[in-house]
Short mmCIF file of C-alpha atoms and ligand atoms in Angstrom, two decimals:
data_model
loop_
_atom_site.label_atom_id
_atom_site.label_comp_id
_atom_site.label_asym_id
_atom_site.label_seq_id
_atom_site.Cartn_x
_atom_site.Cartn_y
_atom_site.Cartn_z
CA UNK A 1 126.19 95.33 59.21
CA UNK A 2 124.30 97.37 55.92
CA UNK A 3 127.32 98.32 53.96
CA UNK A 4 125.45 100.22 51.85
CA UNK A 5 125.14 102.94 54.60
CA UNK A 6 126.93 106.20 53.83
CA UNK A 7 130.08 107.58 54.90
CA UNK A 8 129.76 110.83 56.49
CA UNK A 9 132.28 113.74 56.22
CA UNK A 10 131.97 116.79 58.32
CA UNK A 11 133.84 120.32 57.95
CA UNK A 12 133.54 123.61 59.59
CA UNK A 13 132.52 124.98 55.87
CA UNK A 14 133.12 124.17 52.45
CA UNK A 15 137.16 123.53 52.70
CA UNK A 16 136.70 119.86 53.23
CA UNK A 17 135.54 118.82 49.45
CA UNK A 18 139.28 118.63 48.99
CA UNK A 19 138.95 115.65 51.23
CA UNK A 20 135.67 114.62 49.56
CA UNK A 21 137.21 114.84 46.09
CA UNK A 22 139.85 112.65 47.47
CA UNK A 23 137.08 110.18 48.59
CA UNK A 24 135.16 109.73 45.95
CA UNK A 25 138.47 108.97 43.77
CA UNK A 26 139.82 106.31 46.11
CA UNK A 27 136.00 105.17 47.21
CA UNK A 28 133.78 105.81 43.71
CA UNK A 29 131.17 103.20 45.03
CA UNK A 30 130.57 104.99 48.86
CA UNK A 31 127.34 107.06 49.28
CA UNK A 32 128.63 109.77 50.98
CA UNK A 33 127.06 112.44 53.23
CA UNK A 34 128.92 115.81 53.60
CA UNK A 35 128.40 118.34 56.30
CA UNK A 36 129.92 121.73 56.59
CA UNK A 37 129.02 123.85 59.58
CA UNK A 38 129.25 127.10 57.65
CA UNK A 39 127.20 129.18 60.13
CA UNK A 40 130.03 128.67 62.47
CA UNK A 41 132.55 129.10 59.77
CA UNK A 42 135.92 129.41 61.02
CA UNK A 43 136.57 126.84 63.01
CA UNK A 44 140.03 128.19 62.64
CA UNK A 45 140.48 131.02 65.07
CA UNK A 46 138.04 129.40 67.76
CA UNK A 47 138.88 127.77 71.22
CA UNK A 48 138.97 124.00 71.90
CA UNK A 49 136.07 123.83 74.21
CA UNK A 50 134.03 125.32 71.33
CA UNK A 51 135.54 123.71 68.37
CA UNK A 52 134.63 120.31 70.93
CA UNK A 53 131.39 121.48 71.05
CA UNK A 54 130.66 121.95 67.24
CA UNK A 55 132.19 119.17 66.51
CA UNK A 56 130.14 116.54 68.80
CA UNK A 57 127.10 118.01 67.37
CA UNK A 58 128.63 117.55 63.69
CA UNK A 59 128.91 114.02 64.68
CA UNK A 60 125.38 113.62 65.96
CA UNK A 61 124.08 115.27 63.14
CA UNK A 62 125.87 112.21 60.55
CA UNK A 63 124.90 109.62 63.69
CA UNK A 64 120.73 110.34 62.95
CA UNK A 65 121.92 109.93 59.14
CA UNK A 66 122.73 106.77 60.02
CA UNK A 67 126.75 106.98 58.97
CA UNK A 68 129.15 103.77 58.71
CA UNK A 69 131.89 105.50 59.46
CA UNK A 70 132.89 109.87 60.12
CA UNK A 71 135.89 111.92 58.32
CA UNK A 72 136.52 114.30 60.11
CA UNK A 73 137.61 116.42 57.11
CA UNK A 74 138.54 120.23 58.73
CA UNK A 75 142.36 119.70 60.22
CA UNK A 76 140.98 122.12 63.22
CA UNK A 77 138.68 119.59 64.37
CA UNK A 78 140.62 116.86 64.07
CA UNK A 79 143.50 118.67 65.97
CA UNK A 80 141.54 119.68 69.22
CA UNK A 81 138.60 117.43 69.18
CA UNK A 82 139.33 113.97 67.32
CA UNK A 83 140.97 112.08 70.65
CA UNK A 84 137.80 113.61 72.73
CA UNK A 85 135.27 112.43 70.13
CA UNK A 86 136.55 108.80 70.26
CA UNK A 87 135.65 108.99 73.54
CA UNK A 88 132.43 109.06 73.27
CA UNK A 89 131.05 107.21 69.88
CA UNK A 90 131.86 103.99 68.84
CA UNK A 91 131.49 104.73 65.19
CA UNK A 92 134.65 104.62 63.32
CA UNK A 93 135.99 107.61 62.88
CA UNK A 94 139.58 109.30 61.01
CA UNK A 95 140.65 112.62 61.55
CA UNK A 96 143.58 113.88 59.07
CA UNK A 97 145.73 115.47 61.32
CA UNK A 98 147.47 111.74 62.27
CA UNK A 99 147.44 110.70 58.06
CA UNK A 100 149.12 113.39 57.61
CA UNK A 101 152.17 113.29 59.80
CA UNK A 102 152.84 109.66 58.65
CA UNK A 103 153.46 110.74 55.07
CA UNK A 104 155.30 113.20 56.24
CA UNK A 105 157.50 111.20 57.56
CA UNK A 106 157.71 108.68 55.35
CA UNK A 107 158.71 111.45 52.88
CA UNK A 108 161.47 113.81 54.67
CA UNK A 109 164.74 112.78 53.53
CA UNK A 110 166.44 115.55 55.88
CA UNK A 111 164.14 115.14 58.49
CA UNK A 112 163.28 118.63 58.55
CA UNK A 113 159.61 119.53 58.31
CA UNK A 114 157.70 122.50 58.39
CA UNK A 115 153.81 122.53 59.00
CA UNK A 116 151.05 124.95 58.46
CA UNK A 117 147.61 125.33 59.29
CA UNK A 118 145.29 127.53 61.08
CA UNK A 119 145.60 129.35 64.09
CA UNK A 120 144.10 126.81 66.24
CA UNK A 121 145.44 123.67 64.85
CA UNK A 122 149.19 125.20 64.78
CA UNK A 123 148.90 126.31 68.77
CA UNK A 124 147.06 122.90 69.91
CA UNK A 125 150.61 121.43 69.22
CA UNK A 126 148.21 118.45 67.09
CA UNK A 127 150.74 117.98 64.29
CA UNK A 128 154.09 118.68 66.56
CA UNK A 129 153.00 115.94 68.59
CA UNK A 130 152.03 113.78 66.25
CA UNK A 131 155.07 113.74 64.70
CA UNK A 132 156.98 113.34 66.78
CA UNK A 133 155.67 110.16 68.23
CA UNK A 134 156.38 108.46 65.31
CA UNK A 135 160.39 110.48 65.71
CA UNK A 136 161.51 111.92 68.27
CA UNK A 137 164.87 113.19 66.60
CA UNK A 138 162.49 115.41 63.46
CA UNK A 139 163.50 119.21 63.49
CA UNK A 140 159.99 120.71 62.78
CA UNK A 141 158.56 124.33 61.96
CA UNK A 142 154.62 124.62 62.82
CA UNK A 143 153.50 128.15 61.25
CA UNK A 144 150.09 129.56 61.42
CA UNK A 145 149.03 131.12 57.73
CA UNK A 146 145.16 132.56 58.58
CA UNK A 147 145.10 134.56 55.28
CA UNK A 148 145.18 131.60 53.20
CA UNK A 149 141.74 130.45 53.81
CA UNK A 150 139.96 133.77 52.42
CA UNK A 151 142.40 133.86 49.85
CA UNK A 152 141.74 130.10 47.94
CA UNK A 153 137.69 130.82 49.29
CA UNK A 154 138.03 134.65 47.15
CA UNK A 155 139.40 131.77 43.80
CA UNK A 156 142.39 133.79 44.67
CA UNK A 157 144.85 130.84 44.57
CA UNK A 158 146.52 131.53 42.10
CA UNK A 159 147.04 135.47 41.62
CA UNK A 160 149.61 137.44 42.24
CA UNK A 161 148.02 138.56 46.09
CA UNK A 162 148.29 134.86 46.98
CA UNK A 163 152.11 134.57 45.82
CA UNK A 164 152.85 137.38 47.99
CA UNK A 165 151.45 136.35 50.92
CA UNK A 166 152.97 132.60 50.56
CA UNK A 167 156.19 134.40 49.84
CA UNK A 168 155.77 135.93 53.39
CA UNK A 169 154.82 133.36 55.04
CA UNK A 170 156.93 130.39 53.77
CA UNK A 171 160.36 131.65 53.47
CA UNK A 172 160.77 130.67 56.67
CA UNK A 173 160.72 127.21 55.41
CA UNK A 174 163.61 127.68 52.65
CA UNK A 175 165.84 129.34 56.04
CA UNK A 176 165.47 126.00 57.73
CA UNK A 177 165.66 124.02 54.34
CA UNK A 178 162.95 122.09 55.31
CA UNK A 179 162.30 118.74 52.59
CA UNK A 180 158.73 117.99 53.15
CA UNK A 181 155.37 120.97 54.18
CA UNK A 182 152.11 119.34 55.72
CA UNK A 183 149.14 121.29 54.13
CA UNK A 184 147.55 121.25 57.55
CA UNK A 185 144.22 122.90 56.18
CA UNK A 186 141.62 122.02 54.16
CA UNK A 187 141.95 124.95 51.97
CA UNK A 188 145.89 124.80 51.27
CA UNK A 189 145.86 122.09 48.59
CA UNK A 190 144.23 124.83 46.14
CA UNK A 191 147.41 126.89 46.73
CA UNK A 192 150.02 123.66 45.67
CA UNK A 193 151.04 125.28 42.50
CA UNK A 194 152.32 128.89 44.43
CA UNK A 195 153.49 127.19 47.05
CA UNK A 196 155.99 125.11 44.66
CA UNK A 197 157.21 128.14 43.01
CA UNK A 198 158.27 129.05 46.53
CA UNK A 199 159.49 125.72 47.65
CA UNK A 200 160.87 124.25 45.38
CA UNK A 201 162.80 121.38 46.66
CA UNK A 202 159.92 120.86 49.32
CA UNK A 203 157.32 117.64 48.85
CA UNK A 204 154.21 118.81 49.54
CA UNK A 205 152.00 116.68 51.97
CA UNK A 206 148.46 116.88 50.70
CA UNK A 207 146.53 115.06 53.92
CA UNK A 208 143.35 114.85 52.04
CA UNK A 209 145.09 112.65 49.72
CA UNK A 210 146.52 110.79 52.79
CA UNK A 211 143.29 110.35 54.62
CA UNK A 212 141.05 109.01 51.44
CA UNK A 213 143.69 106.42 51.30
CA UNK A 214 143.40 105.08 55.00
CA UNK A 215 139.67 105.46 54.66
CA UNK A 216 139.69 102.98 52.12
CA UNK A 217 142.00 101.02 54.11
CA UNK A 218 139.96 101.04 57.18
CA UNK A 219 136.92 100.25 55.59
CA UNK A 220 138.38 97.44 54.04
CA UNK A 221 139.94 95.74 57.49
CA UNK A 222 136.74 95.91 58.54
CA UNK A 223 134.70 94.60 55.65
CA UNK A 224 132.50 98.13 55.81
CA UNK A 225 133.01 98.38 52.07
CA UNK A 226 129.72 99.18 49.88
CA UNK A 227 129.08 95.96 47.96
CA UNK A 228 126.60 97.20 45.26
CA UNK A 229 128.82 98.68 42.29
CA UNK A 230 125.84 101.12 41.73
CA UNK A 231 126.11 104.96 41.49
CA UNK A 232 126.43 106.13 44.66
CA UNK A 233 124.22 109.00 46.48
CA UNK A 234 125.66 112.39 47.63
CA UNK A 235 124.25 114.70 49.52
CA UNK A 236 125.61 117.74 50.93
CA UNK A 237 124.24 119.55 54.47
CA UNK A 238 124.89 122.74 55.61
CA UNK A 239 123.80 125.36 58.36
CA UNK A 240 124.03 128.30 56.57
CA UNK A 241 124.11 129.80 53.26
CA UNK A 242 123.61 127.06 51.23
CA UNK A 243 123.99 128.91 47.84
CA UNK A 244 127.40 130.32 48.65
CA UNK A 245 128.63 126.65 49.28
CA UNK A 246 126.93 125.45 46.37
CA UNK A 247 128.73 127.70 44.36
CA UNK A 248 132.45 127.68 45.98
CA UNK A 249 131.76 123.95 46.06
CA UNK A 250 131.31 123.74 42.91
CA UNK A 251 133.93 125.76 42.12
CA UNK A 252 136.50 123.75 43.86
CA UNK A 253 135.09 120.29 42.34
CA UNK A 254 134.51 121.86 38.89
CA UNK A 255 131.56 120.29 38.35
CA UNK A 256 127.48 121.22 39.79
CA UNK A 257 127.36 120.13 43.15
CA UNK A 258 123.23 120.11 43.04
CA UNK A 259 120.89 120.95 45.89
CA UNK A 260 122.35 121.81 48.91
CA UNK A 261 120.43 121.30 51.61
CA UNK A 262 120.26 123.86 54.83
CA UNK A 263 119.78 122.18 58.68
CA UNK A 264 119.46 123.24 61.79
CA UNK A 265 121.60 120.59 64.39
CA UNK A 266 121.56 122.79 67.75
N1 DGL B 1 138.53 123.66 57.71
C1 DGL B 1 139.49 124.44 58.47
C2 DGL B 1 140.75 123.60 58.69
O1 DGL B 1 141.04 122.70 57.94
C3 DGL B 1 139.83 125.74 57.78
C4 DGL B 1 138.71 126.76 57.79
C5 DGL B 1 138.32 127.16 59.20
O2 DGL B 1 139.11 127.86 59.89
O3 DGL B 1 137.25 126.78 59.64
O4 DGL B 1 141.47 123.84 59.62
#
């Protein structure tokens, strides 16, 4: 096995360099490859069959790039597709959907928790589920918040529009007194410091941070780590627009992203 083969990261846009970020802190060594499907940008208010659909050819796309090992970084694909991908590729792969609801509950104190994502990932049921396999006996609010993601993609995070709209959305979450919130989108951990002002009892479950950690613990088990202590490569992919990711991307990693290259994987 070539260790020194990247890890590949795929999102339906430019949401999942939260989980990137969170990657290259716990893995500084990895070369990573990073693909967000931007011309199909949201993933979030689309049906399984085509989320499945995107998705599969994500993964082909990082397969011909010769990837270790897939993230699957956007929380909508990892709630409808993830189970049907495994399916068919052998390459490891880690959705954060199922990182997520184990912090979760190895946070709650109450055992109230209240979870919040797109459209698509709150109906599939992916988080509900998943927590409660690991306990049956959690009381748990799913809530779907679709104007978050144009707000934090606008750099509206943290104005006054975006404390509104949390207000609206997440007092729901106070009612129930719910301890711990999964940020069940890639987008959500750029609102953390409204949300708190909100919630302010309530741990926030950041599943980017979650999934870089069981990457890294993954990789280990299974000796995929990258040996060479060498700067790393990364390269970022995308099928549209590739100067509007360059510069949110940028934006959200606060530092030059570089080129960002534009592919076609129909
Ligand atoms: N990446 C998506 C997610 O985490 C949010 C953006 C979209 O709807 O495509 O669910």
């Amino acid at each position: 096995m070539n260790n020194n083969r990247p890890i590949g990261i795929f999102d339906s846009g430019v949401g999942g360099i939260t989980v990137f970020k969170e990657i290259r802190k716990y893995l500084p060594y990895e070369n990573l490859i990073y693909f967000g499907d931007t011309k199909h940008n949201p993933y979030g208010s689309k049906s399984k069959d085509t989320v499945t659909r995107l998705s599969t050819e994500n993964v082909q796309f990082l397969l011909r790039k010769n990837v270790k090992y897939v993230v699957i970084a956007c929380n909508t694909a990892s709630a409808l597709s993830l189970h049907l991908l495994r399916k068919f590729y052998t390459v490891p792969m880690i959705g954060v959907v199922d990182t997520g609801a184990k912090a979760a509950i190895e946070t709650t104190k109450n055992g109230k928790i209240g979870v919040i994502g797109t459209r698509a990932t709150i109906d599939s049921g992916a988080y509900l589920r998943a927590l409660l396999k690991l306990d049956p006996k959690l009381k748990i609010k799913s809530l779907a918040c679709p104007l978050f993601v144009p707000l934090v993609e606008e750099g509206w995070s943290n104005s006054k529009v975006a404390e509104l709209t949390a207000f609206e959305y997440l007092k729901v979450f106070r009612k129930i007194k719910a301890d711990t919130l999964v940020l069940g989108c890639t987008h959500y951990p750029f609102l953390k410091p409204v949300i708190v002002k909100i919630l302010k009892n309530t741990r926030l479950i950041d599943s980017a941070t979650e999934t870089a950690k069981a990457v890294k613990k993954e990789l280990e088990q299974k000796s995929l780590i990258r040996e060479k202590k060498t700067r790393p490569t990364c390269t970022f992919y995308v099928t549209d627009a590739p100067e509007r990711f360059k510069k949110i991307g940028s934006s959200f990693l606060g530092y030059d992203i570089g080129q960002v290259k534009l592919v076609e994987v129909e």
